[in-house]
């Protein structure tokens, strides 16, 4: 038979002793309950934040564990409040930390001081978080009733008609799903045809000008057309003005005496062919350089 590591002495009486721990005069928690008569239980406690010891002034980091004396000190409504009394491992000083159920945190009450590491939104470019003032007076019941009445009126006047319109619209589109699907597929085919034609035009344009195939061309719009036409007209006008300026300059130079260039004169004099003489004179006459009466 398997043993259960329980030995009952011959003089053990269950009705008298109740349990083996009571028979041997020991507590079930052993040495941890050596101060149980004072309401103190020895537990393993881990520091929830960084502190400085008040006796040796040494820094004790968050997460350091101690054999703390846990004791109930009161209640916050139905939530018990506990204190944890620990002995500093760097000196002989004691410090005490208590629970604060109202603010859901731990508070150092004696023997040490907590390192302030709370994150402040205002110091980091954020917005301050303002909690509800516990000292504020009770809410006005008439104001609360008025607010609830306004909310009910808003529901009746705005939300209900909106839901009814959505429901009627859903019923309208849900009566004949075949016709709606047919219209949607027809519209999709038309849009696909237009998109395909645009893609073919873009591919042809890329092939003509040697553009990369991965280049995405922007969609043509009325504004882009008007802007392109405006730029084209401006360039056309500028080209026309440049040509007109060149023509006026040639005409002005032709009107001055002795403008007859050395190149043309040497060409006419050096050539013995009458046809070349005639061609040179004709070219000069086109620019208004000379009069035929001089030859």
PDB file of C-alpha atoms in Angstrom:
ATOM      1  CA  UNK A   1       0.000   0.000   0.000  1.00  0.00           C
ATOM      2  CA  UNK A   2       1.277   3.455  -0.922  1.00  0.00           C
ATOM      3  CA  UNK A   3       2.169   5.629   2.027  1.00  0.00           C
ATOM      4  CA  UNK A   4       0.888   9.182   2.415  1.00  0.00           C
ATOM      5  CA  UNK A   5       3.714  10.379   4.724  1.00  0.00           C
ATOM      6  CA  UNK A   6       1.320  10.816   7.604  1.00  0.00           C
ATOM      7  CA  UNK A   7       2.113   9.231  10.922  1.00  0.00           C
ATOM      8  CA  UNK A   8      -0.498   9.232  13.659  1.00  0.00           C
ATOM      9  CA  UNK A   9       0.975   8.501  17.094  1.00  0.00           C
ATOM     10  CA  UNK A  10      -0.839   6.067  19.387  1.00  0.00           C
ATOM     11  CA  UNK A  11      -1.928   8.848  21.758  1.00  0.00           C
ATOM     12  CA  UNK A  12      -3.375  10.972  18.923  1.00  0.00           C
ATOM     13  CA  UNK A  13      -7.069  11.711  19.364  1.00  0.00           C
ATOM     14  CA  UNK A  14      -8.823  13.280  16.386  1.00  0.00           C
ATOM     15  CA  UNK A  15     -11.654  14.713  18.449  1.00  0.00           C
ATOM     16  CA  UNK A  16      -9.260  16.161  20.992  1.00  0.00           C
ATOM     17  CA  UNK A  17      -6.443  17.404  18.798  1.00  0.00           C
ATOM     18  CA  UNK A  18      -8.304  18.064  15.537  1.00  0.00           C
ATOM     19  CA  UNK A  19      -5.177  17.816  13.338  1.00  0.00           C
ATOM     20  CA  UNK A  20      -1.571  16.678  13.458  1.00  0.00           C
ATOM     21  CA  UNK A  21      -0.402  20.323  13.441  1.00  0.00           C
ATOM     22  CA  UNK A  22      -2.452  21.011  16.561  1.00  0.00           C
ATOM     23  CA  UNK A  23      -1.181  17.792  18.123  1.00  0.00           C
ATOM     24  CA  UNK A  24       2.457  18.866  17.564  1.00  0.00           C
ATOM     25  CA  UNK A  25       1.734  22.505  18.443  1.00  0.00           C
ATOM     26  CA  UNK A  26       2.720  23.855  15.008  1.00  0.00           C
ATOM     27  CA  UNK A  27       1.005  26.009  12.428  1.00  0.00           C
ATOM     28  CA  UNK A  28       0.290  24.767   8.917  1.00  0.00           C
ATOM     29  CA  UNK A  29       2.386  27.614   7.447  1.00  0.00           C
ATOM     30  CA  UNK A  30       5.374  26.764   9.616  1.00  0.00           C
ATOM     31  CA  UNK A  31       7.830  29.527  10.536  1.00  0.00           C
ATOM     32  CA  UNK A  32       5.959  32.038   8.394  1.00  0.00           C
ATOM     33  CA  UNK A  33       3.211  32.099  11.011  1.00  0.00           C
ATOM     34  CA  UNK A  34       5.452  32.700  14.029  1.00  0.00           C
ATOM     35  CA  UNK A  35       3.707  36.063  14.604  1.00  0.00           C
ATOM     36  CA  UNK A  36       0.250  34.958  13.602  1.00  0.00           C
ATOM     37  CA  UNK A  37      -1.009  35.758  17.098  1.00  0.00           C
ATOM     38  CA  UNK A  38      -0.261  39.423  16.333  1.00  0.00           C
ATOM     39  CA  UNK A  39      -2.051  39.247  13.005  1.00  0.00           C
ATOM     40  CA  UNK A  40       1.259  39.195  11.101  1.00  0.00           C
ATOM     41  CA  UNK A  41       2.104  36.730   8.327  1.00  0.00           C
ATOM     42  CA  UNK A  42       5.549  36.492   6.729  1.00  0.00           C
ATOM     43  CA  UNK A  43       5.235  36.738   2.937  1.00  0.00           C
ATOM     44  CA  UNK A  44       7.582  37.257   0.022  1.00  0.00           C
ATOM     45  CA  UNK A  45       7.173  40.891  -1.063  1.00  0.00           C
ATOM     46  CA  UNK A  46       8.642  42.496  -4.188  1.00  0.00           C
ATOM     47  CA  UNK A  47       9.221  46.250  -4.365  1.00  0.00           C
ATOM     48  CA  UNK A  48       6.806  47.779  -6.893  1.00  0.00           C
ATOM     49  CA  UNK A  49       9.011  50.858  -7.511  1.00  0.00           C
ATOM     50  CA  UNK A  50      12.438  52.332  -6.767  1.00  0.00           C
ATOM     51  CA  UNK A  51      13.021  53.695  -3.271  1.00  0.00           C
ATOM     52  CA  UNK A  52      15.755  55.199  -1.085  1.00  0.00           C
ATOM     53  CA  UNK A  53      16.241  53.745   2.349  1.00  0.00           C
ATOM     54  CA  UNK A  54      15.652  56.320   5.076  1.00  0.00           C
ATOM     55  CA  UNK A  55      18.315  54.837   7.367  1.00  0.00           C
ATOM     56  CA  UNK A  56      21.330  54.258   5.105  1.00  0.00           C
ATOM     57  CA  UNK A  57      20.105  56.467   2.221  1.00  0.00           C
ATOM     58  CA  UNK A  58      20.988  53.749  -0.314  1.00  0.00           C
ATOM     59  CA  UNK A  59      19.037  53.229  -3.502  1.00  0.00           C
ATOM     60  CA  UNK A  60      16.970  50.037  -3.673  1.00  0.00           C
ATOM     61  CA  UNK A  61      15.774  49.063  -7.114  1.00  0.00           C
ATOM     62  CA  UNK A  62      12.344  47.957  -8.169  1.00  0.00           C
ATOM     63  CA  UNK A  63      11.916  44.179  -8.049  1.00  0.00           C
ATOM     64  CA  UNK A  64      14.060  43.493  -4.968  1.00  0.00           C
ATOM     65  CA  UNK A  65      12.327  40.897  -2.776  1.00  0.00           C
ATOM     66  CA  UNK A  66      12.019  40.768   0.994  1.00  0.00           C
ATOM     67  CA  UNK A  67      10.498  38.550   3.651  1.00  0.00           C
ATOM     68  CA  UNK A  68       7.921  41.137   4.685  1.00  0.00           C
ATOM     69  CA  UNK A  69       5.567  41.181   7.640  1.00  0.00           C
ATOM     70  CA  UNK A  70       2.100  41.410   6.135  1.00  0.00           C
ATOM     71  CA  UNK A  71      -0.631  42.839   8.325  1.00  0.00           C
ATOM     72  CA  UNK A  72      -4.183  43.995   7.739  1.00  0.00           C
ATOM     73  CA  UNK A  73      -4.618  47.631   8.770  1.00  0.00           C
ATOM     74  CA  UNK A  74      -8.170  48.396   7.647  1.00  0.00           C
ATOM     75  CA  UNK A  75     -10.690  48.398   4.818  1.00  0.00           C
ATOM     76  CA  UNK A  76     -11.595  50.660   1.948  1.00  0.00           C
ATOM     77  CA  UNK A  77     -15.281  49.837   1.606  1.00  0.00           C
ATOM     78  CA  UNK A  78     -15.098  46.042   1.225  1.00  0.00           C
ATOM     79  CA  UNK A  79     -11.456  45.952   0.045  1.00  0.00           C
ATOM     80  CA  UNK A  80      -8.889  45.141   2.768  1.00  0.00           C
ATOM     81  CA  UNK A  81      -5.820  47.346   3.191  1.00  0.00           C
ATOM     82  CA  UNK A  82      -2.462  45.739   4.014  1.00  0.00           C
ATOM     83  CA  UNK A  83       0.915  46.942   5.225  1.00  0.00           C
ATOM     84  CA  UNK A  84       4.248  45.297   4.369  1.00  0.00           C
ATOM     85  CA  UNK A  85       7.088  45.895   6.823  1.00  0.00           C
ATOM     86  CA  UNK A  86      10.510  45.034   5.406  1.00  0.00           C
ATOM     87  CA  UNK A  87      14.058  45.158   6.726  1.00  0.00           C
ATOM     88  CA  UNK A  88      16.640  46.794   4.471  1.00  0.00           C
ATOM     89  CA  UNK A  89      19.262  44.318   3.270  1.00  0.00           C
ATOM     90  CA  UNK A  90      21.932  47.049   3.281  1.00  0.00           C
ATOM     91  CA  UNK A  91      21.439  48.138   6.898  1.00  0.00           C
ATOM     92  CA  UNK A  92      19.359  47.386   9.976  1.00  0.00           C
ATOM     93  CA  UNK A  93      16.621  49.876   9.122  1.00  0.00           C
ATOM     94  CA  UNK A  94      12.976  49.009   8.556  1.00  0.00           C
ATOM     95  CA  UNK A  95      10.555  50.550   6.068  1.00  0.00           C
ATOM     96  CA  UNK A  96       6.852  50.074   5.552  1.00  0.00           C
ATOM     97  CA  UNK A  97       4.724  50.103   2.401  1.00  0.00           C
ATOM     98  CA  UNK A  98       0.926  50.089   2.410  1.00  0.00           C
ATOM     99  CA  UNK A  99      -1.699  49.412  -0.216  1.00  0.00           C
ATOM    100  CA  UNK A 100      -3.989  52.238  -1.383  1.00  0.00           C
ATOM    101  CA  UNK A 101      -7.117  50.694  -2.940  1.00  0.00           C
ATOM    102  CA  UNK A 102      -8.691  54.108  -3.494  1.00  0.00           C
ATOM    103  CA  UNK A 103      -5.950  55.131  -5.942  1.00  0.00           C
ATOM    104  CA  UNK A 104      -4.944  51.553  -6.905  1.00  0.00           C
ATOM    105  CA  UNK A 105      -1.296  51.973  -5.891  1.00  0.00           C
ATOM    106  CA  UNK A 106       1.294  51.374  -3.172  1.00  0.00           C
ATOM    107  CA  UNK A 107       2.410  54.100  -0.754  1.00  0.00           C
ATOM    108  CA  UNK A 108       5.621  54.304   1.297  1.00  0.00           C
ATOM    109  CA  UNK A 109       4.530  55.284   4.807  1.00  0.00           C
ATOM    110  CA  UNK A 110       7.753  55.147   6.835  1.00  0.00           C
ATOM    111  CA  UNK A 111      11.453  54.292   6.748  1.00  0.00           C
ATOM    112  CA  UNK A 112      12.008  55.133   3.053  1.00  0.00           C
ATOM    113  CA  UNK A 113      10.992  57.481   0.287  1.00  0.00           C
ATOM    114  CA  UNK A 114       9.718  56.637  -3.178  1.00  0.00           C
ATOM    115  CA  UNK A 115      11.491  57.736  -6.341  1.00  0.00           C
ATOM    116  CA  UNK A 116       9.150  59.943  -8.341  1.00  0.00           C
ATOM    117  CA  UNK A 117       8.988  58.448 -11.830  1.00  0.00           C
ATOM    118  CA  UNK A 118       5.399  59.242 -12.778  1.00  0.00           C
ATOM    119  CA  UNK A 119       5.049  60.200 -16.443  1.00  0.00           C
ATOM    120  CA  UNK A 120       3.765  63.751 -16.864  1.00  0.00           C
ATOM    121  CA  UNK A 121       2.033  64.299 -20.242  1.00  0.00           C
ATOM    122  CA  UNK A 122       2.500  68.076 -20.072  1.00  0.00           C
ATOM    123  CA  UNK A 123       6.286  67.734 -19.751  1.00  0.00           C
ATOM    124  CA  UNK A 124       6.415  65.447 -22.799  1.00  0.00           C
ATOM    125  CA  UNK A 125       4.314  67.517 -25.176  1.00  0.00           C
ATOM    126  CA  UNK A 126       1.013  65.783 -24.416  1.00  0.00           C
ATOM    127  CA  UNK A 127      -2.246  66.813 -22.845  1.00  0.00           C
ATOM    128  CA  UNK A 128      -2.855  66.780 -19.132  1.00  0.00           C
ATOM    129  CA  UNK A 129      -5.174  64.104 -17.816  1.00  0.00           C
ATOM    130  CA  UNK A 130      -7.635  65.623 -15.378  1.00  0.00           C
ATOM    131  CA  UNK A 131      -9.392  63.208 -13.082  1.00  0.00           C
ATOM    132  CA  UNK A 132     -12.835  63.791 -11.672  1.00  0.00           C
ATOM    133  CA  UNK A 133     -12.741  65.941  -8.589  1.00  0.00           C
ATOM    134  CA  UNK A 134     -13.869  63.761  -5.650  1.00  0.00           C
ATOM    135  CA  UNK A 135     -14.958  66.887  -3.759  1.00  0.00           C
ATOM    136  CA  UNK A 136     -17.385  67.945  -6.483  1.00  0.00           C
ATOM    137  CA  UNK A 137     -20.991  68.232  -5.458  1.00  0.00           C
ATOM    138  CA  UNK A 138     -23.723  65.837  -6.529  1.00  0.00           C
ATOM    139  CA  UNK A 139     -25.218  66.096  -9.983  1.00  0.00           C
ATOM    140  CA  UNK A 140     -28.345  68.194 -10.293  1.00  0.00           C
ATOM    141  CA  UNK A 141     -31.231  65.722 -10.785  1.00  0.00           C
ATOM    142  CA  UNK A 142     -33.190  68.204 -12.909  1.00  0.00           C
ATOM    143  CA  UNK A 143     -30.185  68.725 -15.190  1.00  0.00           C
ATOM    144  CA  UNK A 144     -29.740  64.968 -15.509  1.00  0.00           C
ATOM    145  CA  UNK A 145     -33.429  64.579 -16.337  1.00  0.00           C
ATOM    146  CA  UNK A 146     -33.240  67.352 -18.930  1.00  0.00           C
ATOM    147  CA  UNK A 147     -30.190  65.734 -20.489  1.00  0.00           C
ATOM    148  CA  UNK A 148     -31.904  62.362 -20.704  1.00  0.00           C
ATOM    149  CA  UNK A 149     -35.008  64.027 -22.189  1.00  0.00           C
ATOM    150  CA  UNK A 150     -32.916  65.781 -24.842  1.00  0.00           C
ATOM    151  CA  UNK A 151     -31.228  62.499 -25.679  1.00  0.00           C
ATOM    152  CA  UNK A 152     -34.582  60.765 -26.050  1.00  0.00           C
ATOM    153  CA  UNK A 153     -35.887  63.571 -28.274  1.00  0.00           C
ATOM    154  CA  UNK A 154     -32.774  63.313 -30.432  1.00  0.00           C
ATOM    155  CA  UNK A 155     -33.333  59.591 -30.814  1.00  0.00           C
ATOM    156  CA  UNK A 156     -36.976  60.057 -31.792  1.00  0.00           C
ATOM    157  CA  UNK A 157     -36.390  62.972 -34.169  1.00  0.00           C
ATOM    158  CA  UNK A 158     -33.078  62.020 -35.788  1.00  0.00           C
ATOM    159  CA  UNK A 159     -31.997  58.458 -35.159  1.00  0.00           C
ATOM    160  CA  UNK A 160     -35.345  56.732 -35.729  1.00  0.00           C
ATOM    161  CA  UNK A 161     -36.051  58.445 -39.119  1.00  0.00           C
ATOM    162  CA  UNK A 162     -32.495  57.704 -40.199  1.00  0.00           C
ATOM    163  CA  UNK A 163     -32.844  54.025 -39.357  1.00  0.00           C
ATOM    164  CA  UNK A 164     -36.209  53.893 -41.119  1.00  0.00           C
ATOM    165  CA  UNK A 165     -34.728  55.437 -44.279  1.00  0.00           C
ATOM    166  CA  UNK A 166     -31.849  52.951 -44.200  1.00  0.00           C
ATOM    167  CA  UNK A 167     -34.295  50.090 -43.751  1.00  0.00           C
ATOM    168  CA  UNK A 168     -36.501  51.277 -46.632  1.00  0.00           C
ATOM    169  CA  UNK A 169     -33.441  51.702 -48.856  1.00  0.00           C
ATOM    170  CA  UNK A 170     -32.294  48.200 -47.978  1.00  0.00           C
ATOM    171  CA  UNK A 171     -35.744  46.813 -48.778  1.00  0.00           C
ATOM    172  CA  UNK A 172     -35.766  48.670 -52.108  1.00  0.00           C
ATOM    173  CA  UNK A 173     -32.436  47.256 -53.239  1.00  0.00           C
ATOM    174  CA  UNK A 174     -33.171  43.815 -51.888  1.00  0.00           C
ATOM    175  CA  UNK A 175     -36.447  43.234 -53.769  1.00  0.00           C
ATOM    176  CA  UNK A 176     -34.906  42.456 -57.206  1.00  0.00           C
ATOM    177  CA  UNK A 177     -31.267  41.424 -56.823  1.00  0.00           C
ATOM    178  CA  UNK A 178     -31.082  40.058 -60.402  1.00  0.00           C
ATOM    179  CA  UNK A 179     -31.818  43.432 -62.034  1.00  0.00           C
ATOM    180  CA  UNK A 180     -29.416  45.225 -59.716  1.00  0.00           C
ATOM    181  CA  UNK A 181     -26.683  42.695 -60.474  1.00  0.00           C
ATOM    182  CA  UNK A 182     -27.347  43.065 -64.204  1.00  0.00           C
ATOM    183  CA  UNK A 183     -27.003  46.860 -64.026  1.00  0.00           C
ATOM    184  CA  UNK A 184     -23.849  46.593 -61.972  1.00  0.00           C
ATOM    185  CA  UNK A 185     -22.236  44.134 -64.411  1.00  0.00           C
ATOM    186  CA  UNK A 186     -23.205  46.318 -67.388  1.00  0.00           C
ATOM    187  CA  UNK A 187     -21.667  49.372 -65.796  1.00  0.00           C
ATOM    188  CA  UNK A 188     -18.565  47.385 -64.943  1.00  0.00           C
ATOM    189  CA  UNK A 189     -18.167  46.254 -68.571  1.00  0.00           C
ATOM    190  CA  UNK A 190     -18.483  49.845 -69.825  1.00  0.00           C
ATOM    191  CA  UNK A 191     -15.909  51.106 -67.361  1.00  0.00           C
ATOM    192  CA  UNK A 192     -13.612  48.216 -68.217  1.00  0.00           C
ATOM    193  CA  UNK A 193     -13.889  49.032 -71.931  1.00  0.00           C
ATOM    194  CA  UNK A 194     -12.951  52.666 -71.324  1.00  0.00           C
ATOM    195  CA  UNK A 195     -10.072  51.632 -69.085  1.00  0.00           C
ATOM    196  CA  UNK A 196      -8.802  49.164 -71.675  1.00  0.00           C
ATOM    197  CA  UNK A 197      -8.867  51.819 -74.421  1.00  0.00           C
ATOM    198  CA  UNK A 198      -6.980  54.221 -72.171  1.00  0.00           C
ATOM    199  CA  UNK A 199      -4.392  51.548 -71.400  1.00  0.00           C
ATOM    200  CA  UNK A 200      -3.870  50.830 -75.105  1.00  0.00           C
ATOM    201  CA  UNK A 201      -3.449  54.556 -75.814  1.00  0.00           C
ATOM    202  CA  UNK A 202      -0.914  54.889 -72.998  1.00  0.00           C
ATOM    203  CA  UNK A 203       1.045  51.856 -74.236  1.00  0.00           C
ATOM    204  CA  UNK A 204       1.121  53.295 -77.746  1.00  0.00           C
ATOM    205  CA  UNK A 205       2.311  56.643 -76.418  1.00  0.00           C
ATOM    206  CA  UNK A 206       5.071  54.978 -74.377  1.00  0.00           C
ATOM    207  CA  UNK A 207       6.177  52.942 -77.389  1.00  0.00           C
ATOM    208  CA  UNK A 208       6.252  56.042 -79.611  1.00  0.00           C
ATOM    209  CA  UNK A 209       8.415  58.126 -77.294  1.00  0.00           C
ATOM    210  CA  UNK A 210      10.446  55.265 -75.838  1.00  0.00           C
ATOM    211  CA  UNK A 211       9.096  55.611 -72.315  1.00  0.00           C
ATOM    212  CA  UNK A 212       9.494  52.758 -69.810  1.00  0.00           C
ATOM    213  CA  UNK A 213       6.565  50.384 -69.536  1.00  0.00           C
ATOM    214  CA  UNK A 214       6.433  50.766 -65.763  1.00  0.00           C
ATOM    215  CA  UNK A 215       5.840  54.519 -66.044  1.00  0.00           C
ATOM    216  CA  UNK A 216       2.332  55.440 -64.871  1.00  0.00           C
ATOM    217  CA  UNK A 217       0.795  58.227 -66.942  1.00  0.00           C
ATOM    218  CA  UNK A 218      -1.576  60.602 -65.226  1.00  0.00           C
ATOM    219  CA  UNK A 219      -5.181  60.785 -66.307  1.00  0.00           C
ATOM    220  CA  UNK A 220      -6.029  63.490 -68.817  1.00  0.00           C
ATOM    221  CA  UNK A 221      -8.471  66.124 -67.617  1.00  0.00           C
ATOM    222  CA  UNK A 222     -10.003  69.329 -68.919  1.00  0.00           C
ATOM    223  CA  UNK A 223      -7.696  71.383 -66.725  1.00  0.00           C
ATOM    224  CA  UNK A 224      -4.598  69.630 -68.046  1.00  0.00           C
ATOM    225  CA  UNK A 225      -5.811  70.099 -71.627  1.00  0.00           C
ATOM    226  CA  UNK A 226      -6.417  73.802 -71.067  1.00  0.00           C
ATOM    227  CA  UNK A 227      -3.016  74.225 -69.436  1.00  0.00           C
ATOM    228  CA  UNK A 228      -1.249  72.368 -72.258  1.00  0.00           C
ATOM    229  CA  UNK A 229      -3.071  74.465 -74.882  1.00  0.00           C
ATOM    230  CA  UNK A 230      -2.113  77.648 -73.043  1.00  0.00           C
ATOM    231  CA  UNK A 231       1.558  76.645 -72.926  1.00  0.00           C
ATOM    232  CA  UNK A 232       1.490  75.710 -76.597  1.00  0.00           C
ATOM    233  CA  UNK A 233      -0.025  79.075 -77.549  1.00  0.00           C
ATOM    234  CA  UNK A 234       2.581  80.916 -75.475  1.00  0.00           C
ATOM    235  CA  UNK A 235       5.455  79.009 -77.092  1.00  0.00           C
ATOM    236  CA  UNK A 236       3.926  79.577 -80.528  1.00  0.00           C
ATOM    237  CA  UNK A 237       3.636  83.304 -79.907  1.00  0.00           C
ATOM    238  CA  UNK A 238       7.210  83.465 -78.599  1.00  0.00           C
ATOM    239  CA  UNK A 239       8.484  81.635 -81.699  1.00  0.00           C
ATOM    240  CA  UNK A 240       6.518  83.984 -83.944  1.00  0.00           C
ATOM    241  CA  UNK A 241       7.998  87.014 -82.183  1.00  0.00           C
ATOM    242  CA  UNK A 242      11.519  85.652 -82.551  1.00  0.00           C
ATOM    243  CA  UNK A 243      11.014  85.028 -86.278  1.00  0.00           C
ATOM    244  CA  UNK A 244       9.524  88.497 -86.697  1.00  0.00           C
ATOM    245  CA  UNK A 245      12.514  90.038 -84.928  1.00  0.00           C
ATOM    246  CA  UNK A 246      14.904  88.184 -87.225  1.00  0.00           C
ATOM    247  CA  UNK A 247      12.959  89.341 -90.298  1.00  0.00           C
ATOM    248  CA  UNK A 248      12.968  92.962 -89.164  1.00  0.00           C
ATOM    249  CA  UNK A 249      16.704  92.783 -88.499  1.00  0.00           C
ATOM    250  CA  UNK A 250      17.387  91.441 -92.000  1.00  0.00           C
ATOM    251  CA  UNK A 251      15.174  94.104 -93.551  1.00  0.00           C
ATOM    252  CA  UNK A 252      16.908  96.839 -91.554  1.00  0.00           C
ATOM    253  CA  UNK A 253      20.357  95.596 -92.566  1.00  0.00           C
ATOM    254  CA  UNK A 254      19.276  95.428 -96.212  1.00  0.00           C
ATOM    255  CA  UNK A 255      18.153  99.053 -96.143  1.00  0.00           C
ATOM    256  CA  UNK A 256      21.593 100.295 -95.021  1.00  0.00           C
ATOM    257  CA  UNK A 257      24.111 101.258 -97.801  1.00  0.00           C
ATOM    258  CA  UNK A 258      27.117  99.037 -98.303  1.00  0.00           C
ATOM    259  CA  UNK A 259      25.512  96.068 -96.659  1.00  0.00           C
ATOM    260  CA  UNK A 260      26.332  94.008 -99.681  1.00  0.00           C
ATOM    261  CA  UNK A 261      28.392  91.295 -98.112  1.00  0.00           C
ATOM    262  CA  UNK A 262      31.824  90.336 -99.193  1.00  0.00           C
ATOM    263  CA  UNK A 263      30.758  86.747 -99.532  1.00  0.00           C
ATOM    264  CA  UNK A 264      27.993  87.483-102.044  1.00  0.00           C
ATOM    265  CA  UNK A 265      30.129  89.970-103.996  1.00  0.00           C
ATOM    266  CA  UNK A 266      33.083  87.605-104.155  1.00  0.00           C
ATOM    267  CA  UNK A 267      30.712  84.855-105.234  1.00  0.00           C
ATOM    268  CA  UNK A 268      29.346  86.961-108.098  1.00  0.00           C
ATOM    269  CA  UNK A 269      32.747  88.261-109.190  1.00  0.00           C
ATOM    270  CA  UNK A 270      34.569  84.926-108.957  1.00  0.00           C
ATOM    271  CA  UNK A 271      31.945  83.015-110.867  1.00  0.00           C
ATOM    272  CA  UNK A 272      32.080  83.073-114.644  1.00  0.00           C
ATOM    273  CA  UNK A 273      28.827  81.168-115.105  1.00  0.00           C
ATOM    274  CA  UNK A 274      25.902  83.546-115.873  1.00  0.00           C
ATOM    275  CA  UNK A 275      23.495  81.146-114.236  1.00  0.00           C
ATOM    276  CA  UNK A 276      25.370  81.424-110.940  1.00  0.00           C
ATOM    277  CA  UNK A 277      25.293  85.233-111.281  1.00  0.00           C
ATOM    278  CA  UNK A 278      21.530  85.070-111.776  1.00  0.00           C
ATOM    279  CA  UNK A 279      21.032  82.683-108.794  1.00  0.00           C
ATOM    280  CA  UNK A 280      23.071  84.917-106.473  1.00  0.00           C
ATOM    281  CA  UNK A 281      21.198  88.033-107.574  1.00  0.00           C
ATOM    282  CA  UNK A 282      17.877  86.246-107.065  1.00  0.00           C
ATOM    283  CA  UNK A 283      18.884  85.192-103.506  1.00  0.00           C
ATOM    284  CA  UNK A 284      19.912  88.732-102.636  1.00  0.00           C
ATOM    285  CA  UNK A 285      16.712  90.146-104.139  1.00  0.00           C
ATOM    286  CA  UNK A 286      14.627  87.810-101.933  1.00  0.00           C
ATOM    287  CA  UNK A 287      16.057  89.461 -98.835  1.00  0.00           C
ATOM    288  CA  UNK A 288      15.503  92.933-100.257  1.00  0.00           C
ATOM    289  CA  UNK A 289      19.209  93.564-100.517  1.00  0.00           C
ATOM    290  CA  UNK A 290      19.469  95.253-103.949  1.00  0.00           C
ATOM    291  CA  UNK A 291      17.334  96.547-106.765  1.00  0.00           C
ATOM    292  CA  UNK A 292      17.331  94.912-110.151  1.00  0.00           C
ATOM    293  CA  UNK A 293      17.861  98.245-111.827  1.00  0.00           C
ATOM    294  CA  UNK A 294      21.435  98.293-110.564  1.00  0.00           C
ATOM    295  CA  UNK A 295      22.320  95.255-112.753  1.00  0.00           C
TER     296      UNK A 295
END
